[in-house]
Tab-separated table of N, CA and C in Angstrom:
chain	number	residue	atom	x	y	z
R	876	GLY	N	26.657	148.367	91.300
R	876	GLY	CA	27.634	149.167	91.924
R	876	GLY	C	27.330	149.618	93.325
R	877	GLN	N	26.354	150.526	93.496
R	877	GLN	CA	26.139	151.147	94.799
R	877	GLN	C	25.656	150.154	95.845
R	878	ALA	N	24.753	149.268	95.481
R	878	ALA	CA	24.232	148.298	96.453
R	878	ALA	C	25.347	147.369	96.926
R	879	GLY	N	26.182	146.925	95.991
R	879	GLY	CA	27.296	146.051	96.358
R	879	GLY	C	28.275	146.762	97.280
R	880	ARG	N	28.579	148.033	96.976
R	880	ARG	CA	29.493	148.800	97.839
R	880	ARG	C	28.891	149.005	99.222
R	881	ALA	N	27.582	149.222	99.268
R	881	ALA	CA	26.923	149.404	100.565
R	881	ALA	C	27.061	148.143	101.408
R	882	TRP	N	26.869	146.983	100.788
R	882	TRP	CA	27.030	145.730	101.532
R	882	TRP	C	28.484	145.531	101.952
R	883	LEU	N	29.423	145.943	101.107
R	883	LEU	CA	30.837	145.852	101.482
R	883	LEU	C	31.137	146.716	102.700
R	884	LEU	N	30.641	147.939	102.682
R	884	LEU	CA	30.867	148.845	103.811
R	884	LEU	C	30.250	148.306	105.092
R	885	ALA	N	29.197	147.512	104.954
R	885	ALA	CA	28.563	146.883	106.114
R	885	ALA	C	29.239	145.559	106.473
R	886	ASN	N	30.375	145.267	105.821
R	886	ASN	CA	31.118	144.021	106.053
R	886	ASN	C	30.284	142.778	105.764
R	887	GLU	N	29.449	142.870	104.759
R	887	GLU	CA	28.606	141.753	104.317
R	887	GLU	C	29.102	141.286	102.951
R	888	ALA	N	30.242	140.610	102.948
R	888	ALA	CA	30.897	140.216	101.699
R	888	ALA	C	30.024	139.313	100.843
R	889	ASN	N	29.335	138.368	101.446
R	889	ASN	CA	28.531	137.426	100.659
R	889	ASN	C	27.353	138.119	99.984
R	890	LEU	N	26.696	139.044	100.707
R	890	LEU	CA	25.595	139.793	100.094
R	890	LEU	C	26.112	140.703	98.994
R	891	ALA	N	27.249	141.342	99.229
R	891	ALA	CA	27.847	142.201	98.202
R	891	ALA	C	28.182	141.376	96.963
R	892	TYR	N	28.783	140.221	97.163
R	892	TYR	CA	29.143	139.338	96.049
R	892	TYR	C	27.906	138.966	95.231
R	893	SER	N	26.827	138.629	95.911
R	893	SER	CA	25.598	138.235	95.218
R	893	SER	C	25.060	139.362	94.346
R	894	VAL	N	24.992	140.568	94.902
R	894	VAL	CA	24.506	141.730	94.152
R	894	VAL	C	25.439	142.030	92.979
R	895	GLN	N	26.728	141.989	93.229
R	895	GLN	CA	27.707	142.313	92.184
R	895	GLN	C	27.696	141.258	91.074
R	896	SER	N	27.516	140.005	91.430
R	896	SER	CA	27.459	138.949	90.410
R	896	SER	C	26.260	139.136	89.502
R	897	ARG	N	25.114	139.513	90.081
R	897	ARG	CA	23.931	139.779	89.264
R	897	ARG	C	24.171	140.966	88.335
R	898	ALA	N	24.813	141.993	88.844
R	898	ALA	CA	25.100	143.168	88.014
R	898	ALA	C	26.064	142.811	86.884
R	899	LEU	N	27.020	141.932	87.165
R	899	LEU	CA	27.985	141.530	86.132
R	899	LEU	C	27.336	140.684	85.036
R	900	GLN	N	26.213	140.054	85.337
R	900	GLN	CA	25.493	139.338	84.287
R	900	GLN	C	24.965	140.330	83.248
R	901	LEU	N	24.634	141.531	83.705
R	901	LEU	CA	24.111	142.560	82.798
R	901	LEU	C	25.230	143.316	82.085
R	902	THR	N	26.331	143.546	82.779
R	902	THR	CA	27.469	144.293	82.212
R	902	THR	C	28.767	143.546	82.540
R	903	PRO	N	29.029	142.453	81.826
R	903	PRO	CA	30.180	141.606	82.166
R	903	PRO	C	31.545	142.254	81.931
R	904	ASN	N	31.593	143.337	81.178
R	904	ASN	CA	32.877	143.979	80.876
R	904	ASN	C	33.068	145.292	81.619
R	905	ASP	N	32.535	145.385	82.822
R	905	ASP	CA	32.658	146.589	83.635
R	905	ASP	C	33.815	146.403	84.623
R	906	PRO	N	34.960	147.037	84.367
R	906	PRO	CA	36.121	146.821	85.244
R	906	PRO	C	35.870	147.279	86.683
R	907	GLU	N	35.095	148.352	86.873
R	907	GLU	CA	34.798	148.825	88.234
R	907	GLU	C	34.024	147.765	89.008
R	908	LEU	N	33.048	147.183	88.359
R	908	LEU	CA	32.228	146.160	88.997
R	908	LEU	C	33.049	144.904	89.288
R	909	LEU	N	33.950	144.552	88.386
R	909	LEU	CA	34.838	143.411	88.632
R	909	LEU	C	35.737	143.660	89.847
R	910	VAL	N	36.250	144.879	89.984
R	910	VAL	CA	37.090	145.212	91.148
R	910	VAL	C	36.245	145.173	92.419
R	911	ASP	N	35.029	145.710	92.346
R	911	ASP	CA	34.157	145.679	93.520
R	911	ASP	C	33.876	144.236	93.952
R	912	ARG	N	33.578	143.369	92.983
R	912	ARG	CA	33.313	141.973	93.335
R	912	ARG	C	34.569	141.299	93.862
R	913	ALA	N	35.723	141.659	93.311
R	913	ALA	CA	36.980	141.108	93.822
R	913	ALA	C	37.193	141.507	95.286
R	914	GLU	N	36.816	142.736	95.638
R	914	GLU	CA	36.914	143.155	97.045
R	914	GLU	C	36.046	142.271	97.927
R	915	SER	N	34.841	141.978	97.458
R	915	SER	CA	33.943	141.096	98.217
R	915	SER	C	34.555	139.715	98.374
R	916	LEU	N	35.103	139.203	97.284
R	916	LEU	CA	35.737	137.881	97.331
R	916	LEU	C	36.940	137.882	98.274
R	917	ALA	N	37.746	138.937	98.208
R	917	ALA	CA	38.917	139.018	99.087
R	917	ALA	C	38.482	139.100	100.545
R	918	MET	N	37.442	139.875	100.814
R	918	MET	CA	36.939	139.990	102.178
R	918	MET	C	36.477	138.635	102.703
R	919	ALA	N	35.927	137.816	101.815
R	919	ALA	CA	35.463	136.476	102.179
R	919	ALA	C	36.592	135.451	102.118
R	920	LYS	N	37.819	135.916	101.904
R	920	LYS	CA	39.019	135.065	101.825
R	920	LYS	C	38.954	134.097	100.651
R	921	ARG	N	38.242	134.461	99.604
R	921	ARG	CA	38.179	133.683	98.361
R	921	ARG	C	39.175	134.321	97.388
R	922	LEU	N	40.447	134.247	97.778
R	922	LEU	CA	41.492	135.001	97.092
R	922	LEU	C	41.751	134.573	95.651
R	923	PRO	N	41.796	133.283	95.327
R	923	PRO	CA	42.002	132.926	93.905
R	923	PRO	C	40.898	133.477	92.998
R	924	GLU	N	39.658	133.473	93.477
R	924	GLU	CA	38.559	134.033	92.684
R	924	GLU	C	38.707	135.552	92.559
R	925	ALA	N	39.151	136.191	93.636
R	925	ALA	CA	39.384	137.641	93.589
R	925	ALA	C	40.453	137.962	92.550
R	926	ILE	N	41.519	137.185	92.540
R	926	ILE	CA	42.590	137.394	91.560
R	926	ILE	C	42.055	137.243	90.144
R	927	ASP	N	41.182	136.266	89.926
R	927	ASP	CA	40.590	136.081	88.593
R	927	ASP	C	39.807	137.322	88.160
R	928	ASP	N	38.957	137.856	89.053
R	928	ASP	CA	38.183	139.055	88.705
R	928	ASP	C	39.104	140.248	88.454
R	929	LEU	N	40.148	140.379	89.260
R	929	LEU	CA	41.076	141.499	89.073
R	929	LEU	C	41.855	141.375	87.771
R	930	THR	N	42.197	140.158	87.412
R	930	THR	CA	42.892	139.924	86.149
R	930	THR	C	41.983	140.307	84.977
R	931	LYS	N	40.695	139.972	85.075
R	931	LYS	CA	39.737	140.364	84.033
R	931	LYS	C	39.611	141.892	83.969
R	932	ALA	N	39.534	142.538	85.132
R	932	ALA	CA	39.426	144.001	85.162
R	932	ALA	C	40.649	144.641	84.528
R	933	LEU	N	41.817	144.086	84.813
R	933	LEU	CA	43.059	144.639	84.263
R	933	LEU	C	43.190	144.380	82.768
R	934	ALA	N	42.584	143.314	82.275
R	934	ALA	CA	42.572	143.082	80.827
R	934	ALA	C	41.742	144.175	80.135
R	935	LEU	N	40.714	144.659	80.816
R	935	LEU	CA	39.864	145.719	80.275
R	935	LEU	C	40.474	147.102	80.479
R	936	ASP	N	41.215	147.280	81.582
R	936	ASP	CA	41.818	148.577	81.907
R	936	ASP	C	43.171	148.328	82.585
R	937	PRO	N	44.235	148.174	81.799
R	937	PRO	CA	45.559	147.811	82.341
R	937	PRO	C	46.167	148.834	83.298
R	938	ARG	N	45.650	150.059	83.316
R	938	ARG	CA	46.204	151.099	84.193
R	938	ARG	C	45.381	151.278	85.467
R	939	LYS	N	44.548	150.331	85.777
R	939	LYS	CA	43.658	150.405	86.939
R	939	LYS	C	44.449	150.076	88.209
R	940	THR	N	44.961	151.125	88.842
R	940	THR	CA	45.877	150.937	89.973
R	940	THR	C	45.225	150.272	91.175
R	941	ASP	N	43.950	150.555	91.448
R	941	ASP	CA	43.322	149.908	92.594
R	941	ASP	C	43.229	148.396	92.380
R	942	ALA	N	43.019	147.965	91.137
R	942	ALA	CA	42.983	146.534	90.837
R	942	ALA	C	44.367	145.910	91.018
R	943	LEU	N	45.397	146.621	90.587
R	943	LEU	CA	46.760	146.103	90.745
R	943	LEU	C	47.141	145.950	92.212
R	944	VAL	N	46.798	146.937	93.023
R	944	VAL	CA	47.163	146.880	94.440
R	944	VAL	C	46.352	145.809	95.165
R	945	LEU	N	45.072	145.711	94.863
R	945	LEU	CA	44.255	144.672	95.493
R	945	LEU	C	44.740	143.289	95.076
R	946	ARG	N	45.115	143.130	93.824
R	946	ARG	CA	45.636	141.836	93.376
R	946	ARG	C	46.977	141.546	94.047
R	947	ALA	N	47.813	142.566	94.225
R	947	ALA	CA	49.080	142.378	94.945
R	947	ALA	C	48.816	141.892	96.361
R	948	SER	N	47.848	142.486	97.027
R	948	SER	CA	47.498	142.076	98.387
R	948	SER	C	47.017	140.626	98.417
R	949	ALA	N	46.182	140.257	97.460
R	949	ALA	CA	45.691	138.875	97.396
R	949	ALA	C	46.846	137.905	97.151
R	950	HIS	N	47.736	138.254	96.222
R	950	HIS	CA	48.905	137.402	95.971
R	950	HIS	C	49.746	137.262	97.239
R	951	ARG	N	49.950	138.373	97.956
R	951	ARG	CA	50.750	138.315	99.190
R	951	ARG	C	50.101	137.382	100.202
R	952	GLN	N	48.790	137.493	100.356
R	952	GLN	CA	48.094	136.647	101.320
R	952	GLN	C	48.174	135.168	100.943
R	953	LEU	N	48.346	134.899	99.658
R	953	LEU	CA	48.521	133.517	99.189
R	953	LEU	C	50.005	133.121	99.143
R	954	GLU	N	50.863	134.002	99.664
R	954	GLU	CA	52.309	133.801	99.703
R	954	GLU	C	52.923	133.704	98.308
R	955	GLN	N	52.322	134.400	97.350
R	955	GLN	CA	52.837	134.505	95.986
R	955	GLN	C	53.547	135.855	95.877
R	956	TYR	N	54.696	135.937	96.549
R	956	TYR	CA	55.356	137.216	96.758
R	956	TYR	C	55.900	137.845	95.475
R	957	ASP	N	56.395	137.048	94.546
R	957	ASP	CA	56.899	137.617	93.290
R	957	ASP	C	55.769	138.284	92.504
R	958	ALA	N	54.631	137.600	92.430
R	958	ALA	CA	53.479	138.176	91.718
R	958	ALA	C	52.991	139.433	92.432
R	959	ALA	N	52.992	139.417	93.755
R	959	ALA	CA	52.577	140.597	94.523
R	959	ALA	C	53.500	141.775	94.226
R	960	LYS	N	54.789	141.515	94.220
R	960	LYS	CA	55.759	142.579	93.961
R	960	LYS	C	55.578	143.140	92.550
R	961	GLN	N	55.358	142.275	91.570
R	961	GLN	CA	55.162	142.743	90.197
R	961	GLN	C	53.952	143.667	90.102
R	962	ASP	N	52.855	143.279	90.749
R	962	ASP	CA	51.641	144.095	90.681
R	962	ASP	C	51.819	145.435	91.381
R	963	VAL	N	52.413	145.434	92.570
R	963	VAL	CA	52.564	146.697	93.293
R	963	VAL	C	53.560	147.606	92.577
R	964	ASP	N	54.617	147.023	92.009
R	964	ASP	CA	55.569	147.835	91.239
R	964	ASP	C	54.897	148.451	90.016
R	965	ARG	N	54.037	147.686	89.364
R	965	ARG	CA	53.313	148.184	88.192
R	965	ARG	C	52.369	149.329	88.582
R	966	ALA	N	51.675	149.165	89.709
R	966	ALA	CA	50.774	150.224	90.177
R	966	ALA	C	51.550	151.498	90.488
R	967	LEU	N	52.694	151.360	91.144
R	967	LEU	CA	53.485	152.537	91.515
R	967	LEU	C	54.198	153.151	90.311
R	968	ALA	N	54.401	152.393	89.263
R	968	ALA	CA	54.944	152.965	88.023
R	968	ALA	C	53.898	153.860	87.359
R	969	ILE	N	52.633	153.524	87.537
R	969	ILE	CA	51.534	154.321	86.982
R	969	ILE	C	51.280	155.549	87.854
R	970	ASP	N	51.282	155.345	89.158
R	970	ASP	CA	51.004	156.432	90.104
R	970	ASP	C	51.979	156.312	91.275
R	971	THR	N	53.036	157.100	91.236
R	971	THR	CA	54.093	156.999	92.258
R	971	THR	C	53.607	157.388	93.647
R	972	ASN	N	52.482	158.081	93.736
R	972	ASN	CA	51.948	158.489	95.037
R	972	ASN	C	50.713	157.695	95.450
R	973	HIS	N	50.520	156.524	94.885
R	973	HIS	CA	49.367	155.692	95.235
R	973	HIS	C	49.586	155.164	96.655
R	974	VAL	N	48.866	155.735	97.622
R	974	VAL	CA	49.157	155.420	99.019
R	974	VAL	C	48.898	153.957	99.372
R	975	ASP	N	47.884	153.357	98.774
R	975	ASP	CA	47.642	151.938	99.046
R	975	ASP	C	48.766	151.085	98.463
R	976	GLY	N	49.275	151.497	97.306
R	976	GLY	CA	50.413	150.801	96.708
R	976	GLY	C	51.664	150.937	97.566
R	977	LEU	N	51.887	152.129	98.097
R	977	LEU	CA	53.046	152.335	98.976
R	977	LEU	C	52.915	151.511	100.256
R	978	LEU	N	51.715	151.456	100.810
R	978	LEU	CA	51.488	150.635	102.003
R	978	LEU	C	51.791	149.166	101.700
R	979	GLU	N	51.252	148.683	100.594
R	979	GLU	CA	51.453	147.271	100.223
R	979	GLU	C	52.915	146.984	99.939
R	980	ARG	N	53.596	147.878	99.223
R	980	ARG	CA	55.022	147.652	98.961
R	980	ARG	C	55.805	147.624	100.271
R	981	GLY	N	55.447	148.493	101.212
R	981	GLY	CA	56.093	148.473	102.511
R	981	GLY	C	55.899	147.147	103.224
R	982	ILE	N	54.698	146.602	103.137
R	982	ILE	CA	54.421	145.295	103.758
R	982	ILE	C	55.291	144.223	103.117
R	983	LEU	N	55.378	144.239	101.791
R	983	LEU	CA	56.200	143.249	101.094
R	983	LEU	C	57.678	143.413	101.461
R	984	ARG	N	58.125	144.663	101.539
R	984	ARG	CA	59.527	144.910	101.900
R	984	ARG	C	59.809	144.456	103.332
R	985	ALA	N	58.909	144.750	104.248
R	985	ALA	CA	59.103	144.319	105.636
R	985	ALA	C	59.154	142.799	105.716
R	986	ARG	N	58.292	142.144	104.981
R	986	ARG	CA	58.266	140.682	104.975
R	986	ARG	C	59.589	140.107	104.450
R	987	ALA	N	60.187	140.826	103.501
R	987	ALA	CA	61.460	140.376	102.915
R	987	ALA	C	62.666	140.803	103.765
R	988	GLY	N	62.423	141.503	104.876
R	988	GLY	CA	63.512	141.903	105.756
R	988	GLY	C	64.105	143.268	105.439
R	989	ASP	N	63.521	143.982	104.497
R	989	ASP	CA	64.023	145.308	104.104
R	989	ASP	C	63.305	146.377	104.932
R	990	GLN	N	63.627	146.432	106.222
R	990	GLN	CA	62.934	147.315	107.154
R	990	GLN	C	63.099	148.800	106.805
R	991	ASP	N	64.287	149.196	106.365
R	991	ASP	CA	64.530	150.610	106.070
R	991	ASP	C	63.633	151.113	104.942
R	992	ASN	N	63.546	150.353	103.855
R	992	ASN	CA	62.699	150.777	102.741
R	992	ASN	C	61.217	150.625	103.055
R	993	ALA	N	60.867	149.635	103.887
R	993	ALA	CA	59.473	149.516	104.326
R	993	ALA	C	59.079	150.760	105.109
R	994	ARG	N	59.943	151.154	106.027
R	994	ARG	CA	59.684	152.360	106.823
R	994	ARG	C	59.574	153.592	105.910
R	995	ALA	N	60.448	153.681	104.907
R	995	ALA	CA	60.407	154.825	103.983
R	995	ALA	C	59.072	154.870	103.234
R	996	ASP	N	58.580	153.716	102.792
R	996	ASP	CA	57.280	153.674	102.114
R	996	ASP	C	56.173	154.142	103.052
R	997	TRP	N	56.182	153.656	104.285
R	997	TRP	CA	55.120	154.005	105.227
R	997	TRP	C	55.212	155.475	105.647
R	998	MET	N	56.427	156.004	105.749
R	998	MET	CA	56.582	157.426	106.061
R	998	MET	C	56.019	158.277	104.921
R	999	ARG	N	56.217	157.816	103.708
R	999	ARG	CA	55.676	158.541	102.554
R	999	ARG	C	54.149	158.517	102.569
R	1000	VAL	N	53.567	157.374	102.958
R	1000	VAL	CA	52.111	157.297	103.100
R	1000	VAL	C	51.642	158.347	104.110
R	1001	LEU	N	52.355	158.438	105.236
R	1001	LEU	CA	51.966	159.405	106.267
R	1001	LEU	C	52.070	160.837	105.766
R	1002	LYS	N	53.038	161.100	104.916
R	1002	LYS	CA	53.185	162.444	104.349
R	1002	LYS	C	52.034	162.749	103.379
R	1003	LEU	N	51.647	161.756	102.584
R	1003	LEU	CA	50.621	161.948	101.555
R	1003	LEU	C	49.191	161.885	102.088
R	1004	ALA	N	48.944	161.005	103.056
R	1004	ALA	CA	47.573	160.765	103.536
R	1004	ALA	C	47.570	160.466	105.032
R	1005	PRO	N	47.976	161.438	105.849
R	1005	PRO	CA	48.125	161.178	107.280
R	1005	PRO	C	46.818	160.833	108.000
R	1006	ASP	N	45.704	161.382	107.548
R	1006	ASP	CA	44.430	161.195	108.242
R	1006	ASP	C	43.498	160.263	107.475
R	1007	SER	N	44.050	159.173	106.992
R	1007	SER	CA	43.263	158.207	106.216
R	1007	SER	C	43.428	156.822	106.835
R	1008	PRO	N	42.581	155.880	106.473
R	1008	PRO	CA	42.774	154.509	106.957
R	1008	PRO	C	44.141	153.946	106.543
R	1009	THR	N	44.602	154.314	105.346
R	1009	THR	CA	45.916	153.853	104.896
R	1009	THR	C	47.007	154.492	105.743
R	1010	GLY	N	46.851	155.772	106.056
R	1010	GLY	CA	47.802	156.443	106.946
R	1010	GLY	C	47.816	155.806	108.325
R	1011	ASP	N	46.646	155.449	108.823
R	1011	ASP	CA	46.572	154.776	110.129
R	1011	ASP	C	47.319	153.444	110.104
R	1012	ALA	N	47.155	152.685	109.015
R	1012	ALA	CA	47.850	151.396	108.902
R	1012	ALA	C	49.360	151.610	108.816
R	1013	ALA	N	49.784	152.612	108.050
R	1013	ALA	CA	51.217	152.909	107.936
R	1013	ALA	C	51.784	153.295	109.296
R	1014	ARG	N	51.071	154.128	110.025
R	1014	ARG	CA	51.504	154.548	111.362
R	1014	ARG	C	51.645	153.335	112.282
R	1015	LYS	N	50.665	152.444	112.236
R	1015	LYS	CA	50.697	151.234	113.070
R	1015	LYS	C	51.894	150.360	112.680
R	1016	ASN	N	52.142	150.240	111.386
R	1016	ASN	CA	53.270	149.423	110.936
R	1016	ASN	C	54.596	149.991	111.434
R	1017	ILE	N	54.740	151.296	111.378
R	1017	ILE	CA	55.971	151.925	111.860
R	1017	ILE	C	56.123	151.697	113.361
R	1018	GLU	N	55.032	151.887	114.104
R	1018	GLU	CA	55.072	151.674	115.550
R	1018	GLU	C	55.417	150.241	115.904
R	1019	ASN	N	54.976	149.285	115.083
R	1019	ASN	CA	55.183	147.867	115.372
R	1019	ASN	C	56.488	147.302	114.829
R	1020	MET	N	57.240	148.100	114.102
R	1020	MET	CA	58.443	147.567	113.443
R	1020	MET	C	59.392	146.874	114.409
R	1021	ASP	N	59.537	147.427	115.597
R	1021	ASP	CA	60.494	146.868	116.537
R	1021	ASP	C	59.857	146.001	117.611
R	1022	VAL	N	58.539	145.860	117.561
R	1022	VAL	CA	57.846	145.029	118.543
R	1022	VAL	C	58.039	143.570	118.169
R	1023	LYS	N	58.357	142.771	119.156
R	1023	LYS	CA	58.548	141.347	118.912
R	1023	LYS	C	57.388	140.568	119.525
R	1024	VAL	N	56.867	139.629	118.757
R	1024	VAL	CA	55.837	138.731	119.251
R	1024	VAL	C	56.398	137.328	119.121
R	1025	GLU	N	56.691	136.701	120.252
R	1025	GLU	CA	57.306	135.369	120.271
R	1025	GLU	C	58.523	135.312	119.359
R	1026	GLY	N	59.344	136.343	119.431
R	1026	GLY	CA	60.595	136.362	118.675
R	1026	GLY	C	60.458	136.790	117.233
R	1027	LYS	N	59.234	137.098	116.791
R	1027	LYS	CA	59.013	137.506	115.404
R	1027	LYS	C	58.484	138.932	115.381
R	1028	PRO	N	58.803	139.688	114.319
R	1028	PRO	CA	58.232	141.029	114.203
R	1028	PRO	C	56.716	140.941	114.112
R	1029	ALA	N	56.036	141.946	114.615
R	1029	ALA	CA	54.582	142.003	114.514
R	1029	ALA	C	54.183	142.073	113.044
R	1030	ALA	N	53.043	141.488	112.728
R	1030	ALA	CA	52.557	141.486	111.348
R	1030	ALA	C	52.148	142.897	110.933
R	1031	PRO	N	52.538	143.333	109.732
R	1031	PRO	CA	52.148	144.664	109.267
R	1031	PRO	C	50.644	144.771	109.070
R	1032	ALA	N	50.114	145.924	109.323
R	1032	ALA	CA	48.695	146.194	109.092
R	1032	ALA	C	48.477	146.471	107.619
R	1033	ALA	N	47.393	145.948	107.093
R	1033	ALA	CA	47.076	146.156	105.678
R	1033	ALA	C	45.692	146.769	105.576
R	1034	ALA	N	45.639	148.016	105.243
R	1034	ALA	CA	44.357	148.703	105.110
R	1034	ALA	C	44.046	149.033	103.660
R	1035	ALA	N	44.801	148.493	102.750
R	1035	ALA	CA	44.641	148.871	101.346
R	1035	ALA	C	43.217	148.630	100.849
R	1036	ARG	N	42.652	147.477	101.156
R	1036	ARG	CA	41.319	147.154	100.658
R	1036	ARG	C	40.287	148.104	101.245
R	1037	THR	N	40.335	148.323	102.562
R	1037	THR	CA	39.377	149.202	103.206
R	1037	THR	C	39.540	150.633	102.728
R	1038	ALA	N	40.775	151.076	102.632
R	1038	ALA	CA	41.019	152.451	102.197
R	1038	ALA	C	40.546	152.655	100.767
R	1039	ALA	N	40.807	151.693	99.900
R	1039	ALA	CA	40.377	151.814	98.507
R	1039	ALA	C	38.857	151.881	98.438
R	1040	ARG	N	38.198	151.052	99.224
R	1040	ARG	CA	36.740	151.042	99.223
R	1040	ARG	C	36.203	152.377	99.717
R	1041	ARG	N	36.768	152.912	100.791
R	1041	ARG	CA	36.299	154.190	101.320
R	1041	ARG	C	36.555	155.311	100.325
R	1042	ARG	N	37.706	155.273	99.656
R	1042	ARG	CA	38.040	156.324	98.709
R	1042	ARG	C	37.069	156.283	97.532
R	1043	ARG	N	36.716	155.093	97.075
R	1043	ARG	CA	35.830	154.990	95.920
R	1043	ARG	C	34.400	155.375	96.267
R	1044	THR	N	34.035	155.338	97.549
R	1044	THR	CA	32.677	155.705	97.929
R	1044	THR	C	32.621	157.106	98.510
R	1045	ALA	N	33.752	157.826	98.458
R	1045	ALA	CA	33.788	159.197	98.964
R	1045	ALA	C	32.897	160.095	98.103
R	1046	PRO	N	32.454	161.206	98.666
R	1046	PRO	CA	31.532	162.089	97.918
R	1046	PRO	C	32.083	162.576	96.582
R	1047	THR	N	33.386	162.661	96.421
R	1047	THR	CA	33.924	163.148	95.164
R	1047	THR	C	33.683	162.160	94.039
R	1048	GLY	N	33.522	160.878	94.384
R	1048	GLY	CA	33.293	159.862	93.373
R	1048	GLY	C	34.512	159.558	92.532
R	1049	ARG	N	35.647	160.075	92.917
R	1049	ARG	CA	36.883	159.873	92.138
R	1049	ARG	C	37.361	158.440	92.316
R	1050	ARG	N	37.500	157.749	91.218
R	1050	ARG	CA	37.956	156.356	91.249
R	1050	ARG	C	39.127	156.221	90.323
R	1051	ARG	N	39.981	155.292	90.638
R	1051	ARG	CA	41.167	155.055	89.799
R	1051	ARG	C	40.971	153.821	88.969
């Protein structure tokens, strides 16, 4: 756990993955460790493997909202938008104020052309967590909504993975 998270915070995905894989050999049914390793895999752009670990974590703990949101993000990056929407909707059904889930849903809505609801999701993030990495990403997304880059809207910022990692390593130790 802690060593892998430390390597993640240092942006050393491969080292984090190695430590987490060794730990999973000892405790293969640890959903927290599976989510941590999935973060490492996602950071290394090994998204199908990340989805596999998140699916295993969710089989062990179906209400694990951070796993659902991270899996939604991975699905979105693989252009599997229906699966991404299902995961983010499921996470928000469990926790309607999950700021990473709201950020991700806003990204999906913006991608689908639903700018008004995307903005509403990001405004809600700002209300709930204005001084967080997720709040910063929501603010950036709102600012960029009308910016055009070669005739296309600017890509939404996605801080869900970073924000989730920071929240899980916060002194309170509160994890979802």
